[in-house]
Amino acid sequence: MKPIADRTPTMVQEFKNFYHTSPTHVAIAPGRVNLIGEHTDYNEGFVLPVALTRDVRFVVRPRPDRQVRITSLEFDASADFDLDHLAYDDSTLWINYIQGVAMMLEAEGLRLTGMDAVLSGNVPRGSGLSSSAALEVAAAKAFMAVSGQLDALDGPTIALVAQRAENKFVGVQCGIMDQFISVLGKAGHALLIDCRSLDYELTPFPADASLVIGNTKASRSLASSAYNERRQECETGVDLLRPALPGITALRDVSSDALEANKDRLPETIYRRCRHVVSEDERVLTMADALGRDDLAAAGRLMDASHASLRDDYEVSSPALDAMVEAMHSAPGCYGARLTGAGFGGCAVALVEPGREQSVADAIYKYYPKVTNIWPDVYATPAADGARVIELL
Ligand code: ADP
Ligand code: MG
C-alpha cells in the first residue's frame, strides 16, 4: 500500500490549464467507514463511523455571475449549469449531486456565487465508503467558500443539506450518517451518532490503533432488494412486539431482555432480525466505551460479534465478505474485523495494530483471490479529519 500523495498541487495545475487563472480555495470532504452499528440507522439506533484519509475535493475560484463550470478529473469530463436554472441532468449523473447541493443551500437562505472548479476524488465509488456524501459535502463547502459564507451554517445543517440533495435532487434514499461524519469527523476520533435525535459525540479513537479496509469488489446486486426486505422485517417485529411493549415505535426502544422475554410473539426469522438490531445497538455503545478505555481487544471482539450477527441473524453477509473477514483475521495484529455497509458486497473493516497494516493487506491479497477469484483493493487509514476549506491565495 503506497502512501497517498496530496492531490491539491496537481489539481491546481489542472485548474490553471483549464481556466487560465489561479484558484482561490480547495474544499475537501472525506469518505467514511462505519466501525460498528450496521442496519441500526433506520431502526433509530446508534452508529459509530470514522472519517477516512480518502476524500473528494474541489479546487475553485468564484465567478462574477451565477454560472458553475466543473471539470471532473476521474470522469475526464466537464459539465456546467446555471444557478438560476437548476434541472436534473440525465446525461451526467455526477453533476446532479452538485446541483442538488446548490439548490438545498439556497433553500437554507444562502445566496450563492457561481464558480469555476476542478473536482477530484479518491474515495472508491460505489463501494460503500460513501463517495457520494464526500462529493456533496465538498460541494457545499466549495459553494460556501466562493460565496464568502463559510460560517453561515453549522455542521449538522450542512450534513442535512447534503442528505437532502441526495434524497430529493439525485433521488437516492440514504440515511444521515455519511454526511454527518464527512462534515463533523475529527482526526483521532470516531463519531457516535444517535440516529433518532441526531445528537452526536466525538469519541476518542486510540492512537495505537489503525484501520484496514478490504474492498471485496464483489457484486452488490442483492443489496437493495434485501435492504427493503430487512426494513420491512424490522417494522413487522415492532408491530408484533408493541402489544407487549406499549409505546415502542422502533427497535431502538427494545432491550435484549425485553426481546428475549417476548420471543414467542415473533416468527423465528423476524426474531433473529430483531436480535441483530437490538444487540448491535448495545454493541455500538459498548464499543465507544471500549475505544475510550483503549481496550482494543474488547473492541475487536465486538466487531467480530457484529459480523457474526450480520452473517447469521441478519443474513446480509456473502461468501466474499466472509472470505475477506477471514483473511483479515488470519494476519497477526488484527484485533477484529467485520463487514461494513449494507452487506452483500462492498467492504470489510479490520481494527489493527499500527505498523501491521501491510501484513493484514498481504494476508488479504494471498487468501481472498483464491477463494473468490476476485482481486481486491486494500486501503489503510487512521481516523481522519472531517471537511475543511483551505485558502490558496
Ligand atoms: P458510494 O457513496 O457508496 O461511493 P454511490 O453510488 O452512492 O456510492 O455514489 C457514487 C456516485 O457519486 C458516482 O456514481 C458519482 O456520480 C458520484 N461521485 C463519487 N465520487 C466522484 C468523483 N470523484 N467525481 C465525480 N463524481 C463522483
Ligand atoms: Mg453513497
Short mmCIF file of C-alpha atoms and ligand atoms in Angstrom, two decimals:
data_model
loop_
_atom_site.label_atom_id
_atom_site.label_comp_id
_atom_site.label_asym_id
_atom_site.label_seq_id
_atom_site.Cartn_x
_atom_site.Cartn_y
_atom_site.Cartn_z
CA MET A 1 0.00 0.00 0.00
CA LYS A 2 1.62 3.20 -1.16
CA PRO A 3 1.03 6.37 0.87
CA ILE A 4 -1.49 8.70 -0.74
CA ALA A 5 0.07 11.82 -2.26
CA ASP A 6 -1.52 15.23 -1.72
CA ARG A 7 -3.56 15.79 -4.87
CA THR A 8 -4.05 19.52 -4.43
CA PRO A 9 -0.94 20.69 -6.36
CA THR A 10 -1.90 18.57 -9.38
CA MET A 11 -5.45 19.85 -9.19
CA VAL A 12 -4.24 23.46 -9.02
CA GLN A 13 -2.17 22.84 -12.15
CA GLU A 14 -5.18 21.29 -13.91
CA PHE A 15 -7.25 24.31 -12.87
CA LYS A 16 -4.68 26.70 -14.40
CA ASN A 17 -4.52 24.68 -17.62
CA PHE A 18 -8.25 24.61 -17.92
CA TYR A 19 -9.34 28.08 -16.80
CA HIS A 20 -6.12 30.11 -17.43
CA THR A 21 -6.25 31.68 -13.97
CA SER A 22 -5.47 30.66 -10.37
CA PRO A 23 -7.91 29.04 -7.94
CA THR A 24 -8.73 30.67 -4.59
CA HIS A 25 -9.76 27.72 -2.39
CA VAL A 26 -9.70 23.98 -2.03
CA ALA A 27 -12.70 22.36 -0.31
CA ILE A 28 -12.12 18.84 1.00
CA ALA A 29 -14.56 16.26 2.41
CA PRO A 30 -13.70 12.67 3.39
CA GLY A 31 -15.37 9.33 2.78
CA ARG A 32 -16.15 7.22 5.81
CA VAL A 33 -16.13 3.74 7.23
CA ASN A 34 -18.61 2.58 9.84
CA LEU A 35 -16.76 0.86 12.71
CA ILE A 36 -19.90 -0.72 14.12
CA GLY A 37 -23.68 -0.17 14.06
CA GLU A 38 -24.95 -1.80 10.86
CA HIS A 39 -28.63 -1.68 9.88
CA THR A 40 -29.27 0.27 13.08
CA ASP A 41 -29.84 3.68 11.43
CA TYR A 42 -33.33 3.02 10.07
CA ASN A 43 -34.21 1.44 13.42
CA GLU A 44 -33.43 4.82 15.03
CA GLY A 45 -30.39 3.42 16.82
CA PHE A 46 -26.68 4.19 17.03
CA VAL A 47 -23.76 4.19 14.57
CA LEU A 48 -20.02 4.78 15.06
CA PRO A 49 -18.26 5.88 11.85
CA VAL A 50 -14.80 7.40 11.30
CA ALA A 51 -13.65 9.71 8.51
CA LEU A 52 -11.07 8.33 6.04
CA THR A 53 -7.88 9.87 4.70
CA ARG A 54 -9.52 9.47 1.27
CA ASP A 55 -11.63 12.39 0.15
CA VAL A 56 -13.37 14.30 -2.61
CA ARG A 57 -12.03 17.79 -3.24
CA PHE A 58 -12.90 20.86 -5.30
CA VAL A 59 -10.30 23.42 -6.34
CA VAL A 60 -12.34 26.55 -7.05
CA ARG A 61 -12.50 30.22 -7.97
CA PRO A 62 -15.60 32.41 -7.67
CA ARG A 63 -17.17 33.86 -10.81
CA PRO A 64 -18.88 37.23 -11.05
CA ASP A 65 -22.06 35.59 -12.39
CA ARG A 66 -24.23 32.60 -11.43
CA GLN A 67 -22.62 30.08 -13.80
CA VAL A 68 -20.97 26.92 -12.43
CA ARG A 69 -18.38 25.11 -14.53
CA ILE A 70 -16.90 21.86 -13.23
CA THR A 71 -14.20 19.61 -14.64
CA SER A 72 -14.10 16.12 -13.18
CA LEU A 73 -10.65 14.52 -13.33
CA GLU A 74 -11.89 10.95 -12.78
CA PHE A 75 -14.59 11.17 -15.42
CA ASP A 76 -12.37 13.24 -17.74
CA ALA A 77 -15.40 15.40 -18.49
CA SER A 78 -16.76 18.89 -17.90
CA ALA A 79 -20.25 20.00 -17.09
CA ASP A 80 -21.88 23.32 -16.34
CA PHE A 81 -25.12 24.73 -15.02
CA ASP A 82 -26.77 28.00 -14.16
CA LEU A 83 -27.71 28.57 -10.50
CA ASP A 84 -30.93 30.20 -11.72
CA HIS A 85 -31.94 27.20 -13.85
CA LEU A 86 -31.19 24.03 -11.90
CA ALA A 87 -32.54 20.93 -13.64
CA TYR A 88 -31.78 17.21 -13.38
CA ASP A 89 -29.21 16.22 -16.00
CA ASP A 90 -29.86 12.71 -17.37
CA SER A 91 -26.58 12.55 -19.25
CA THR A 92 -24.12 13.39 -16.43
CA LEU A 93 -25.06 11.76 -13.13
CA TRP A 94 -22.31 13.31 -11.00
CA ILE A 95 -23.27 16.92 -11.79
CA ASN A 96 -26.66 16.32 -10.17
CA TYR A 97 -25.12 15.89 -6.72
CA ILE A 98 -23.59 19.36 -7.11
CA GLN A 99 -26.76 20.94 -8.47
CA GLY A 100 -28.73 19.37 -5.63
CA VAL A 101 -26.38 20.83 -3.05
CA ALA A 102 -26.69 24.29 -4.64
CA MET A 103 -30.48 24.04 -4.56
CA MET A 104 -30.61 22.94 -0.90
CA LEU A 105 -28.07 25.58 0.21
CA GLU A 106 -30.20 28.30 -1.37
CA ALA A 107 -33.29 26.78 0.28
CA GLU A 108 -31.43 27.36 3.59
CA GLY A 109 -31.24 31.06 2.73
CA LEU A 110 -27.75 31.33 1.22
CA ARG A 111 -27.30 33.35 -1.97
CA LEU A 112 -24.61 31.55 -3.96
CA THR A 113 -21.96 32.88 -6.30
CA GLY A 114 -21.04 30.98 -9.48
CA MET A 115 -17.68 29.21 -9.65
CA ASP A 116 -15.14 27.51 -11.83
CA ALA A 117 -13.96 24.22 -10.34
CA VAL A 118 -11.80 21.17 -10.77
CA LEU A 119 -13.21 18.11 -8.99
CA SER A 120 -11.28 15.02 -7.97
CA GLY A 121 -11.87 12.19 -5.52
CA ASN A 122 -10.02 9.07 -4.37
CA VAL A 123 -12.86 7.57 -2.35
CA PRO A 124 -13.69 4.41 -4.31
CA ARG A 125 -17.05 4.96 -5.97
CA GLY A 126 -19.95 2.64 -5.29
CA SER A 127 -18.04 0.56 -2.73
CA GLY A 128 -19.82 1.60 0.44
CA LEU A 129 -17.27 4.18 1.61
CA SER A 130 -19.64 6.98 0.68
CA SER A 131 -18.01 8.85 -2.13
CA SER A 132 -21.45 10.41 -2.72
CA ALA A 133 -21.59 12.07 0.72
CA ALA A 134 -17.98 13.22 0.30
CA LEU A 135 -18.92 14.76 -3.05
CA GLU A 136 -21.97 16.53 -1.59
CA VAL A 137 -20.20 17.87 1.48
CA ALA A 138 -17.18 19.05 -0.52
CA ALA A 139 -19.55 20.78 -2.96
CA ALA A 140 -21.36 22.50 -0.08
CA LYS A 141 -18.06 23.72 1.39
CA ALA A 142 -16.88 24.89 -2.05
CA PHE A 143 -20.05 26.92 -2.65
CA MET A 144 -19.91 28.40 0.85
CA ALA A 145 -16.25 29.37 0.34
CA VAL A 146 -16.65 31.09 -3.04
CA SER A 147 -19.78 32.86 -1.78
CA GLY A 148 -17.98 34.22 1.29
CA GLN A 149 -20.40 32.40 3.59
CA LEU A 150 -18.22 29.72 5.14
CA ASP A 151 -19.66 30.28 8.60
CA ALA A 152 -23.28 30.66 7.52
CA LEU A 153 -24.36 27.13 8.52
CA ASP A 154 -23.35 24.83 11.36
CA GLY A 155 -22.03 21.31 10.73
CA PRO A 156 -25.26 19.35 11.28
CA THR A 157 -27.15 21.74 8.95
CA ILE A 158 -24.54 21.25 6.21
CA ALA A 159 -24.94 17.48 6.65
CA LEU A 160 -28.73 17.78 6.35
CA VAL A 161 -28.41 19.97 3.24
CA ALA A 162 -26.15 17.33 1.66
CA GLN A 163 -28.52 14.50 2.56
CA ARG A 164 -31.48 16.45 1.13
CA ALA A 165 -29.56 16.95 -2.13
CA GLU A 166 -29.09 13.17 -2.43
CA ASN A 167 -32.66 12.28 -1.34
CA LYS A 168 -34.59 14.93 -3.21
CA PHE A 169 -32.48 16.00 -6.18
CA VAL A 170 -30.47 12.90 -7.07
CA GLY A 171 -33.30 10.63 -5.88
CA VAL A 172 -31.31 8.22 -3.69
CA GLN A 173 -32.71 7.41 -0.25
CA CYS A 174 -29.78 7.50 2.18
CA GLY A 175 -29.59 8.00 5.94
CA ILE A 176 -27.76 10.84 7.66
CA MET A 177 -24.65 9.00 8.92
CA ASP A 178 -22.45 9.53 5.87
CA GLN A 179 -22.91 13.28 5.61
CA PHE A 180 -22.63 13.73 9.37
CA ILE A 181 -19.25 12.04 9.67
CA SER A 182 -17.94 13.69 6.50
CA VAL A 183 -18.70 17.12 7.97
CA LEU A 184 -18.01 16.50 11.66
CA GLY A 185 -15.23 13.88 11.69
CA LYS A 186 -12.07 14.66 13.60
CA ALA A 187 -8.60 13.09 13.44
CA GLY A 188 -8.12 10.59 16.26
CA HIS A 189 -11.85 10.27 16.87
CA ALA A 190 -14.91 8.27 15.90
CA LEU A 191 -18.33 9.89 15.86
CA LEU A 192 -21.11 8.32 17.93
CA ILE A 193 -24.40 9.33 16.29
CA ASP A 194 -27.87 8.81 17.69
CA CYS A 195 -29.90 8.35 14.51
CA ARG A 196 -33.15 9.22 16.33
CA SER A 197 -32.27 12.56 17.92
CA LEU A 198 -29.24 13.31 15.69
CA ASP A 199 -27.27 14.00 18.88
CA TYR A 200 -23.63 13.21 18.28
CA GLU A 201 -20.44 12.94 20.24
CA LEU A 202 -16.81 12.64 19.17
CA THR A 203 -15.31 9.66 20.98
CA PRO A 204 -11.56 9.04 21.14
CA PHE A 205 -10.14 6.55 18.65
CA PRO A 206 -6.97 5.12 20.23
CA ALA A 207 -3.64 6.38 18.88
CA ASP A 208 -2.36 2.79 19.00
CA ALA A 209 -5.00 1.55 16.57
CA SER A 210 -5.34 1.68 12.82
CA LEU A 211 -7.89 0.51 10.28
CA VAL A 212 -7.52 -1.66 7.20
CA ILE A 213 -10.39 -1.70 4.73
CA GLY A 214 -10.75 -4.55 2.24
CA ASN A 215 -12.87 -3.86 -0.83
CA THR A 216 -14.37 -7.19 -1.99
CA LYS A 217 -15.14 -5.74 -5.45
CA ALA A 218 -17.99 -8.27 -5.42
CA SER A 219 -21.38 -7.53 -6.93
CA ARG A 220 -23.88 -5.85 -4.63
CA SER A 221 -26.85 -6.69 -6.81
CA LEU A 222 -28.73 -8.36 -3.95
CA ALA A 223 -28.20 -5.43 -1.63
CA SER A 224 -31.16 -3.21 -2.45
CA SER A 225 -33.88 -5.86 -2.50
CA ALA A 226 -32.59 -7.38 0.75
CA TYR A 227 -32.32 -3.91 2.29
CA ASN A 228 -36.02 -3.24 1.65
CA GLU A 229 -36.95 -6.68 2.91
CA ARG A 230 -34.96 -6.22 6.15
CA ARG A 231 -36.54 -2.84 6.79
CA GLN A 232 -39.94 -4.46 6.40
CA GLU A 233 -39.00 -7.31 8.76
CA CYS A 234 -37.90 -4.81 11.42
CA GLU A 235 -41.23 -2.98 11.13
CA THR A 236 -43.08 -6.28 11.45
CA GLY A 237 -41.04 -7.02 14.58
CA VAL A 238 -42.03 -3.71 16.14
CA ASP A 239 -45.71 -4.28 15.26
CA LEU A 240 -45.69 -7.75 16.83
CA LEU A 241 -43.86 -6.61 19.96
CA ARG A 242 -45.96 -3.50 20.55
CA PRO A 243 -48.89 -5.20 22.32
CA ALA A 244 -46.42 -6.46 24.94
CA LEU A 245 -44.23 -3.35 24.96
CA PRO A 246 -46.63 -0.43 24.60
CA GLY A 247 -45.09 2.82 23.42
CA ILE A 248 -42.28 1.34 21.31
CA THR A 249 -42.00 2.95 17.88
CA ALA A 250 -38.74 1.42 16.65
CA LEU A 251 -36.38 -1.43 17.59
CA ARG A 252 -34.30 1.26 19.27
CA ASP A 253 -36.83 1.11 22.11
CA VAL A 254 -36.39 -2.64 22.71
CA SER A 255 -33.72 -4.04 25.05
CA SER A 256 -32.21 -7.52 24.70
CA ASP A 257 -34.02 -8.59 27.88
CA ALA A 258 -37.38 -7.34 26.59
CA LEU A 259 -36.81 -9.09 23.26
CA GLU A 260 -35.97 -12.40 24.96
CA ALA A 261 -39.00 -12.13 27.25
CA ASN A 262 -41.26 -11.71 24.20
CA LYS A 263 -39.53 -14.08 21.82
CA ASP A 264 -42.63 -16.26 21.49
CA ARG A 265 -44.55 -13.44 19.82
CA LEU A 266 -42.22 -13.48 16.80
CA PRO A 267 -41.71 -15.89 13.93
CA GLU A 268 -38.19 -17.31 14.06
CA THR A 269 -36.81 -15.19 11.17
CA ILE A 270 -38.27 -11.94 12.50
CA TYR A 271 -36.86 -12.76 15.94
CA ARG A 272 -33.36 -13.17 14.52
CA ARG A 273 -33.61 -9.91 12.56
CA CYS A 274 -34.67 -8.12 15.74
CA ARG A 275 -31.94 -9.81 17.76
CA HIS A 276 -29.33 -8.44 15.37
CA VAL A 277 -30.59 -4.86 15.59
CA VAL A 278 -31.11 -4.87 19.35
CA SER A 279 -27.73 -6.47 20.10
CA GLU A 280 -25.95 -4.28 17.54
CA ASP A 281 -27.23 -1.13 19.22
CA GLU A 282 -25.85 -2.40 22.51
CA ARG A 283 -22.52 -3.24 20.85
CA VAL A 284 -22.16 0.29 19.45
CA LEU A 285 -22.36 1.84 22.91
CA THR A 286 -20.04 -0.80 24.39
CA MET A 287 -17.59 -0.25 21.54
CA ALA A 288 -17.47 3.53 22.06
CA ASP A 289 -16.71 2.82 25.70
CA ALA A 290 -14.03 0.20 24.88
CA LEU A 291 -12.27 2.57 22.45
CA GLY A 292 -12.37 5.33 25.06
CA ARG A 293 -10.61 2.98 27.52
CA ASP A 294 -8.10 1.95 24.84
CA ASP A 295 -9.28 -1.64 25.22
CA LEU A 296 -8.57 -2.78 21.67
CA ALA A 297 -9.04 -6.47 22.44
CA ALA A 298 -12.60 -5.80 23.62
CA ALA A 299 -13.26 -3.51 20.63
CA GLY A 300 -12.04 -6.24 18.26
CA ARG A 301 -14.30 -8.84 19.88
CA LEU A 302 -17.29 -6.52 19.43
CA MET A 303 -16.50 -6.18 15.72
CA ASP A 304 -16.30 -9.99 15.42
CA ALA A 305 -19.63 -10.35 17.21
CA SER A 306 -21.15 -7.74 14.89
CA HIS A 307 -20.00 -9.69 11.82
CA ALA A 308 -21.36 -12.98 13.18
CA SER A 309 -24.70 -11.33 13.94
CA LEU A 310 -24.91 -9.77 10.43
CA ARG A 311 -23.99 -13.12 8.87
CA ASP A 312 -26.15 -15.48 10.95
CA ASP A 313 -29.09 -13.43 12.26
CA TYR A 314 -29.47 -10.64 9.71
CA GLU A 315 -28.18 -12.71 6.76
CA VAL A 316 -26.63 -9.84 4.81
CA SER A 317 -23.09 -11.20 4.51
CA SER A 318 -21.83 -13.08 1.44
CA PRO A 319 -19.11 -15.63 0.69
CA ALA A 320 -16.88 -12.74 -0.49
CA LEU A 321 -17.36 -10.71 2.69
CA ASP A 322 -16.85 -13.78 4.89
CA ALA A 323 -13.65 -14.61 2.99
CA MET A 324 -12.42 -11.03 3.39
CA VAL A 325 -13.06 -11.07 7.15
CA GLU A 326 -11.40 -14.47 7.49
CA ALA A 327 -8.33 -13.26 5.59
CA MET A 328 -8.06 -10.20 7.84
CA HIS A 329 -8.28 -12.42 10.91
CA SER A 330 -5.51 -14.70 9.73
CA ALA A 331 -2.96 -11.86 9.97
CA PRO A 332 -1.08 -11.09 13.17
CA GLY A 333 -2.02 -7.73 14.61
CA CYS A 334 -5.73 -7.89 13.69
CA TYR A 335 -7.95 -7.25 16.72
CA GLY A 336 -11.24 -7.85 14.95
CA ALA A 337 -12.99 -7.50 11.60
CA ARG A 338 -16.47 -7.20 10.15
CA LEU A 339 -18.40 -6.34 7.04
CA THR A 340 -19.23 -2.65 6.86
CA GLY A 341 -22.08 -1.05 4.95
CA ALA A 342 -25.34 -2.68 3.94
CA GLY A 343 -23.74 -6.02 3.02
CA PHE A 344 -23.69 -8.49 0.09
CA GLY A 345 -20.54 -6.83 -1.24
CA GLY A 346 -18.67 -3.61 -0.66
CA CYS A 347 -16.08 -3.54 2.10
CA ALA A 348 -14.97 -5.12 5.35
CA VAL A 349 -13.03 -3.24 8.02
CA ALA A 350 -10.41 -4.53 10.44
CA LEU A 351 -9.07 -2.93 13.61
CA VAL A 352 -5.31 -3.47 13.55
CA GLU A 353 -2.12 -2.63 15.37
CA PRO A 354 -0.35 0.32 13.70
CA GLY A 355 2.62 -1.00 11.74
CA ARG A 356 0.76 -4.22 10.91
CA GLU A 357 -1.36 -2.77 8.10
CA GLN A 358 0.84 -4.27 5.40
CA SER A 359 0.74 -7.75 6.94
CA VAL A 360 -3.06 -7.60 7.00
CA ALA A 361 -3.05 -6.41 3.38
CA ASP A 362 -0.67 -9.24 2.41
CA ALA A 363 -2.95 -11.79 4.06
CA ILE A 364 -5.91 -10.40 2.10
CA TYR A 365 -4.05 -10.49 -1.24
CA LYS A 366 -2.87 -14.03 -0.55
CA TYR A 367 -6.12 -15.58 0.64
CA TYR A 368 -9.07 -13.63 -0.78
CA PRO A 369 -8.47 -14.10 -4.55
CA LYS A 370 -8.01 -17.85 -4.06
CA VAL A 371 -11.46 -18.18 -2.55
CA THR A 372 -13.33 -15.71 -4.76
CA ASN A 373 -11.35 -15.32 -7.99
CA ILE A 374 -11.57 -11.56 -7.47
CA TRP A 375 -8.63 -9.22 -6.99
CA PRO A 376 -9.47 -6.97 -4.02
CA ASP A 377 -8.41 -3.44 -3.13
CA VAL A 378 -6.98 -2.65 0.30
CA TYR A 379 -6.81 0.75 1.99
CA ALA A 380 -5.27 1.64 5.36
CA THR A 381 -6.44 4.70 7.23
CA PRO A 382 -6.25 6.28 10.64
CA ALA A 383 -9.33 8.12 11.95
CA ALA A 384 -9.05 11.32 9.89
CA ASP A 385 -10.41 14.86 9.83
CA GLY A 386 -13.81 15.92 8.51
CA ALA A 387 -14.49 18.54 5.85
CA ARG A 388 -12.38 21.68 5.61
CA VAL A 389 -11.55 24.59 3.30
CA ILE A 390 -8.04 25.89 2.65
CA GLU A 391 -7.37 29.29 1.08
CA LEU A 392 -4.93 29.06 -1.80
CA LEU A 393 -4.11 32.70 -2.47
P1 ADP B 1 -20.86 5.36 -2.65
O1 ADP B 1 -21.43 6.57 -1.98
O2 ADP B 1 -21.04 4.12 -1.83
O3 ADP B 1 -19.44 5.53 -3.08
P2 ADP B 1 -22.90 5.98 -4.58
O4 ADP B 1 -23.47 5.20 -5.69
O5 ADP B 1 -23.81 6.46 -3.50
O6 ADP B 1 -21.71 5.11 -3.99
O7 ADP B 1 -22.18 7.28 -5.15
C1 ADP B 1 -21.29 7.18 -6.24
C2 ADP B 1 -21.55 8.32 -7.21
O8 ADP B 1 -21.06 9.55 -6.65
C3 ADP B 1 -20.80 8.16 -8.52
O9 ADP B 1 -21.56 7.38 -9.43
C4 ADP B 1 -20.66 9.60 -8.99
O10 ADP B 1 -21.85 10.05 -9.60
C5 ADP B 1 -20.50 10.36 -7.69
N1 ADP B 1 -19.06 10.55 -7.39
C6 ADP B 1 -18.34 10.00 -6.40
N2 ADP B 1 -17.04 10.36 -6.47
C7 ADP B 1 -16.93 11.18 -7.53
C8 ADP B 1 -15.84 11.89 -8.16
N3 ADP B 1 -14.60 11.80 -7.70
N4 ADP B 1 -16.11 12.65 -9.25
C9 ADP B 1 -17.37 12.72 -9.73
N5 ADP B 1 -18.42 12.08 -9.20
C10 ADP B 1 -18.22 11.31 -8.13
MG MG B 2 -23.48 6.85 -1.49
#
